[in-house]
Structures are given as structure tokens and as C-alpha cells.
């Protein structure tokens, strides 16, 4: 299985900050990397697909980059609703999809 | 807007069978080239993909769970279901259903249900 490692596992930031979350794959996955947001009591939400494509309806303060084994999710100008847990997911080895362990973004 | 909603018992006894259903609303489960999935998250752990089905009944399972899991689809009810046999405490988790789509650049879970917590305990 392709292992996905996110860092950091938790992060404290303030409204208006810029934050970056990293995801590393155990082998090259090209651009087959998606990012999701999970807020308590809400359905997980697709933010970014294919490493850098913004899902329709997602605010432009979210962006993704990377290819191969190293990827980043950046959130510019944090808003209160952005405090959540974020997951990366690889889709190279479909359908054996694997996810990162999550990064919990908390208010400082 | 397509929405997914999981339903099932919140508590299951060890060795029993867990049955969950995902109801698709706002669209037909039979339309488009989608796969319908179950994913779970153990307390404090990451997400684990379990299985998927197409609306025609083509299925694929996570090999680590294959012998215990059955996924099925009922197009007349616009639902798909998961059965997990011989459950143990290790099956305690939040179970999500999700739609899988391929836009030409990899498979993506574009719509998820809110999740349902299942506890295995006597």
C-alpha cells in the first residue's frame, strides 16, 4: 500500500494567518492527490483534486501544489470556518485508496 | 445537489453483523460513471477505505476486510449498503459513505455523507 504522511499532525493559527500543510507519499503518485476538510458534525468536503485543481465552490484562499511524493495545501487568510481537520488522499493505486492521518487546525 | 445519508444501528454486539445503508438523494444512483463507497475512521485514527460498488453491482473490496464485508446496491431505493460480519471492538468507528468520480485526473471522493458512529460492545 502507498503510505501517506501528513505534517504537522496539529497546528494552531489565528484568523487571517496563512498556513501550509504537507503530505508526503511513500512512492511517486504523480498528481493523484486530493485534499479534504472535515468539520465536526459535517460531511467531509473535497477541497482540491489532482494536486492543484480547486473544487467548484471552494474559496480561492485554498490552494494545492506538488507532484511526485511531496504536496502542500495552503490556506491564505484563515477564516473561522477553516478551523477543521484536513486529510490528503492518494488515488494512484486505485481502488486501494489511502489517506493521510489528518492535520487538525485549531484556533490560537 | 446530490446528498448522501448513512443510517444504521449505533451499537452492535461483538460477533454480530453490522448493517449500514447509504441513501442517495437529489440524483439517481444509476446516473453517471460513479462508484459508491464505504470508508471508516477509527477513533483517533486515519480514514480507511472499505469497498465500492457501481450501480450495476460491480464491486471491489479492501483485501484486509474482504472476507468479512459485503457491499450491495439497490437502485429501486437509490441506496447502497454495507454488511460487516463477526464484528469486534476493532470495528468501532465512524462509517462514511461517499461517491467516487473520475474527472480524468485520478479518482476523487467528491460527495460524502456526514458519517454514522458505530460502537461494538456487549
Tab-separated table of C-alpha atoms in Angstrom:
chain	number	residue	atom	x	y	z
A	1	UNK	CA	0.000	0.000	0.000
A	2	UNK	CA	1.067	3.580	-0.599
A	3	UNK	CA	1.553	5.307	2.740
A	4	UNK	CA	0.578	8.949	3.131
A	5	UNK	CA	2.205	11.031	5.853
A	6	UNK	CA	0.913	14.450	6.803
A	7	UNK	CA	2.672	17.089	8.809
A	8	UNK	CA	2.106	18.606	11.184
A	9	UNK	CA	-0.493	16.463	12.927
A	10	UNK	CA	-1.866	19.591	14.586
A	11	UNK	CA	-1.441	23.273	14.051
A	12	UNK	CA	-2.537	26.420	15.888
A	13	UNK	CA	-3.161	29.610	13.959
A	14	UNK	CA	-5.146	32.820	14.091
A	15	UNK	CA	-7.835	34.245	11.843
A	16	UNK	CA	-6.095	35.959	8.960
A	17	UNK	CA	-2.980	33.764	9.072
A	18	UNK	CA	-1.570	31.774	6.184
A	19	UNK	CA	-0.975	28.100	6.886
A	20	UNK	CA	0.611	25.249	4.974
A	21	UNK	CA	0.007	21.537	5.468
A	22	UNK	CA	2.308	18.966	3.928
A	23	UNK	CA	1.547	15.486	2.636
A	24	UNK	CA	4.236	13.014	1.596
A	25	UNK	CA	3.659	9.780	-0.288
A	26	UNK	CA	5.796	6.680	0.213
A	27	UNK	CA	6.253	6.479	-3.576
A	28	UNK	CA	5.602	8.740	-6.505
A	29	UNK	CA	1.906	9.316	-7.119
A	30	UNK	CA	2.255	11.827	-9.965
A	31	UNK	CA	-0.523	14.365	-9.294
A	32	UNK	CA	-3.053	11.841	-7.979
A	33	UNK	CA	-3.552	13.603	-4.697
A	34	UNK	CA	-6.729	15.045	-3.195
A	35	UNK	CA	-7.358	17.196	-0.118
A	36	UNK	CA	-10.432	17.101	2.111
A	37	UNK	CA	-11.742	19.145	5.002
A	38	UNK	CA	-13.675	17.598	7.860
A	39	UNK	CA	-15.529	19.778	10.326
A	40	UNK	CA	-17.230	18.274	13.395
A	41	UNK	CA	-20.710	17.041	12.605
A	42	UNK	CA	-20.344	17.838	8.899
A	43	UNK	CA	-19.711	15.679	5.878
A	44	UNK	CA	-16.102	15.705	4.711
A	45	UNK	CA	-15.654	18.171	1.875
A	46	UNK	CA	-13.459	17.902	-1.209
A	47	UNK	CA	-11.214	20.949	-1.483
A	48	UNK	CA	-8.522	20.142	-4.034
A	49	UNK	CA	-8.237	17.315	-6.571
A	50	UNK	CA	-5.363	16.286	-8.819
A	51	UNK	CA	-2.957	18.095	-6.506
A	52	UNK	CA	-3.857	21.630	-7.536
A	53	UNK	CA	-7.352	21.830	-9.010
A	54	UNK	CA	-9.798	23.749	-6.860
A	55	UNK	CA	-13.139	22.016	-6.451
A	56	UNK	CA	-16.117	24.070	-7.612
A	57	UNK	CA	-17.490	26.255	-4.830
A	58	UNK	CA	-14.354	26.122	-2.677
A	59	UNK	CA	-12.967	29.555	-1.767
A	60	UNK	CA	-9.873	30.646	-3.652
A	61	UNK	CA	-7.917	31.073	-0.402
A	62	UNK	CA	-7.382	27.305	-0.613
A	63	UNK	CA	-4.661	26.114	-2.956
A	64	UNK	CA	-2.705	22.943	-3.544
A	65	UNK	CA	0.627	22.201	-5.122
A	66	UNK	CA	3.113	19.418	-5.661
A	67	UNK	CA	3.729	16.299	-7.662
A	68	UNK	CA	5.571	13.039	-7.234
A	69	UNK	CA	5.872	12.466	-3.500
A	70	UNK	CA	5.539	15.908	-1.898
A	71	UNK	CA	2.406	18.000	-1.756
A	72	UNK	CA	1.142	21.038	0.095
A	73	UNK	CA	-2.206	22.542	0.967
A	74	UNK	CA	-2.097	26.264	1.634
A	75	UNK	CA	-4.851	28.324	3.190
A	76	UNK	CA	-4.471	32.074	2.856
A	77	UNK	CA	-6.174	34.485	5.236
A	78	UNK	CA	-7.715	31.901	7.568
A	79	UNK	CA	-11.401	32.301	8.277
A	80	UNK	CA	-13.218	30.997	11.385
A	81	UNK	CA	-14.890	28.247	9.367
A	82	UNK	CA	-11.481	26.912	8.243
A	83	UNK	CA	-10.642	25.506	11.665
A	84	UNK	CA	-11.103	21.831	10.952
A	85	UNK	CA	-9.174	18.656	10.206
A	86	UNK	CA	-7.585	18.228	6.789
A	87	UNK	CA	-6.752	14.961	5.031
A	88	UNK	CA	-4.828	14.085	1.927
A	89	UNK	CA	-5.669	11.013	-0.161
A	90	UNK	CA	-3.828	9.295	-2.990
A	91	UNK	CA	-5.622	7.803	-5.972
A	92	UNK	CA	-2.708	6.362	-7.930
A	93	UNK	CA	-3.259	2.842	-6.628
A	94	UNK	CA	-6.966	2.838	-7.345
A	95	UNK	CA	-9.046	1.425	-5.788
A	96	UNK	CA	-6.707	0.867	-2.852
A	97	UNK	CA	-7.107	4.452	-1.767
A	98	UNK	CA	-5.133	5.573	1.246
A	99	UNK	CA	-5.364	8.703	3.334
A	100	UNK	CA	-3.060	10.736	5.491
A	101	UNK	CA	-3.639	10.630	9.221
A	102	UNK	CA	-5.026	14.152	9.262
A	103	UNK	CA	-3.938	17.614	10.354
A	104	UNK	CA	-6.059	19.338	12.962
A	105	UNK	CA	-6.096	23.091	12.532
A	106	UNK	CA	-7.010	24.866	15.752
A	107	UNK	CA	-7.554	28.453	16.739
A	108	UNK	CA	-4.629	30.015	18.597
B	1	UNK	CA	-27.447	18.726	-5.352
B	2	UNK	CA	-26.698	15.090	-4.597
B	3	UNK	CA	-26.539	14.255	-0.911
B	4	UNK	CA	-25.671	11.062	0.928
B	5	UNK	CA	-27.020	9.953	4.292
B	6	UNK	CA	-25.875	6.958	6.297
B	7	UNK	CA	-28.241	5.006	8.531
B	8	UNK	CA	-27.845	2.038	10.809
B	9	UNK	CA	-27.559	0.963	14.427
B	10	UNK	CA	-25.256	2.918	16.665
B	11	UNK	CA	-24.489	-0.118	18.804
B	12	UNK	CA	-23.706	-3.659	17.722
B	13	UNK	CA	-22.743	-6.627	19.881
B	14	UNK	CA	-19.476	-8.480	19.266
B	15	UNK	CA	-19.714	-11.345	16.760
B	16	UNK	CA	-22.896	-9.904	15.233
B	17	UNK	CA	-23.325	-8.452	11.748
B	18	UNK	CA	-23.232	-4.702	11.218
B	19	UNK	CA	-25.578	-3.435	8.526
B	20	UNK	CA	-25.427	0.123	7.200
B	21	UNK	CA	-27.327	1.839	4.420
B	22	UNK	CA	-26.492	4.949	2.439
B	23	UNK	CA	-29.408	6.785	0.843
B	24	UNK	CA	-28.682	8.937	-2.182
B	25	UNK	CA	-30.919	11.980	-2.617
B	26	UNK	CA	-31.016	14.752	-5.186
B	27	UNK	CA	-29.960	12.463	-8.004
B	28	UNK	CA	-30.095	8.907	-9.269
B	29	UNK	CA	-27.596	6.330	-8.104
B	30	UNK	CA	-27.819	4.914	-11.627
B	31	UNK	CA	-26.741	8.052	-13.466
B	32	UNK	CA	-23.184	8.816	-14.441
B	33	UNK	CA	-19.975	6.896	-14.096
B	34	UNK	CA	-19.755	6.834	-10.340
B	35	UNK	CA	-18.683	4.342	-7.757
B	36	UNK	CA	-20.361	4.246	-4.372
B	37	UNK	CA	-18.063	3.720	-1.399
B	38	UNK	CA	-17.823	2.954	2.273
B	39	UNK	CA	-14.992	4.455	4.294
B	40	UNK	CA	-14.437	4.342	8.037
B	41	UNK	CA	-12.444	6.166	10.659
B	42	UNK	CA	-11.461	4.515	13.904
B	43	UNK	CA	-11.375	6.820	16.944
B	44	UNK	CA	-8.248	8.911	16.799
B	45	UNK	CA	-7.041	7.235	13.614
B	46	UNK	CA	-6.981	7.936	9.906
B	47	UNK	CA	-9.501	7.086	7.228
B	48	UNK	CA	-9.727	3.531	5.877
B	49	UNK	CA	-11.356	2.734	2.539
B	50	UNK	CA	-13.571	-0.361	2.806
B	51	UNK	CA	-15.287	-1.105	-0.507
B	52	UNK	CA	-17.124	0.270	-3.511
B	53	UNK	CA	-19.894	-0.723	-5.869
B	54	UNK	CA	-21.142	0.566	-9.168
B	55	UNK	CA	-24.865	0.851	-9.780
B	56	UNK	CA	-24.604	-2.308	-11.900
B	57	UNK	CA	-23.198	-4.220	-8.948
B	58	UNK	CA	-19.504	-4.293	-9.847
B	59	UNK	CA	-17.708	-4.388	-6.525
B	60	UNK	CA	-14.225	-4.135	-5.103
B	61	UNK	CA	-13.074	-4.649	-1.540
B	62	UNK	CA	-10.132	-3.681	0.595
B	63	UNK	CA	-8.229	-7.010	0.758
B	64	UNK	CA	-7.741	-6.613	4.503
B	65	UNK	CA	-11.525	-6.725	5.027
B	66	UNK	CA	-12.715	-8.690	2.004
B	67	UNK	CA	-13.667	-11.877	3.818
B	68	UNK	CA	-15.914	-10.013	6.259
B	69	UNK	CA	-17.550	-7.361	4.090
B	70	UNK	CA	-20.320	-7.289	1.522
B	71	UNK	CA	-21.384	-4.170	-0.358
B	72	UNK	CA	-24.569	-4.107	-2.396
B	73	UNK	CA	-26.722	-1.663	-4.323
B	74	UNK	CA	-30.493	-1.262	-4.615
B	75	UNK	CA	-31.240	1.052	-7.499
B	76	UNK	CA	-35.004	0.918	-6.863
B	77	UNK	CA	-34.441	2.541	-3.480
B	78	UNK	CA	-31.488	4.691	-4.567
B	79	UNK	CA	-29.421	3.113	-1.815
B	80	UNK	CA	-26.311	1.077	-1.293
B	81	UNK	CA	-25.425	-0.945	1.757
B	82	UNK	CA	-22.600	-2.459	3.750
B	83	UNK	CA	-22.602	-5.635	5.784
B	84	UNK	CA	-19.711	-6.418	8.091
B	85	UNK	CA	-19.820	-9.819	9.748
B	86	UNK	CA	-18.324	-11.070	13.010
B	87	UNK	CA	-17.658	-7.589	14.318
B	88	UNK	CA	-15.232	-6.924	17.135
B	89	UNK	CA	-14.322	-3.854	19.145
B	90	UNK	CA	-11.815	-3.060	16.403
B	91	UNK	CA	-14.749	-2.268	14.115
B	92	UNK	CA	-15.839	0.616	16.318
B	93	UNK	CA	-15.590	3.616	14.028
B	94	UNK	CA	-17.370	6.383	12.200
B	95	UNK	CA	-18.618	4.953	8.916
B	96	UNK	CA	-18.942	7.241	5.915
B	97	UNK	CA	-20.472	6.672	2.537
B	98	UNK	CA	-19.006	8.606	-0.367
B	99	UNK	CA	-19.301	8.986	-4.123
B	100	UNK	CA	-16.229	8.355	-6.254
B	101	UNK	CA	-15.782	10.124	-9.572
B	102	UNK	CA	-13.019	10.282	-12.140
B	103	UNK	CA	-12.585	13.574	-13.951
B	104	UNK	CA	-9.642	12.317	-15.957
B	105	UNK	CA	-7.015	13.141	-13.363
B	106	UNK	CA	-7.467	10.460	-10.764
B	107	UNK	CA	-10.317	9.213	-8.652
B	108	UNK	CA	-11.873	11.629	-6.200
B	109	UNK	CA	-14.441	11.331	-3.431
B	110	UNK	CA	-16.500	14.356	-4.365
B	111	UNK	CA	-19.535	13.859	-2.111
B	112	UNK	CA	-19.639	12.373	1.373
B	113	UNK	CA	-22.259	11.604	3.958
B	114	UNK	CA	-21.971	13.059	7.451
B	115	UNK	CA	-20.940	9.714	8.878
B	116	UNK	CA	-22.514	7.445	11.447
B	117	UNK	CA	-20.809	6.318	14.633
B	118	UNK	CA	-20.916	2.593	15.266
B	119	UNK	CA	-19.816	1.154	18.582
B	120	UNK	CA	-19.195	-2.563	19.031
B	121	UNK	CA	-19.823	-3.502	22.626
B	122	UNK	CA	-21.722	-6.041	24.659
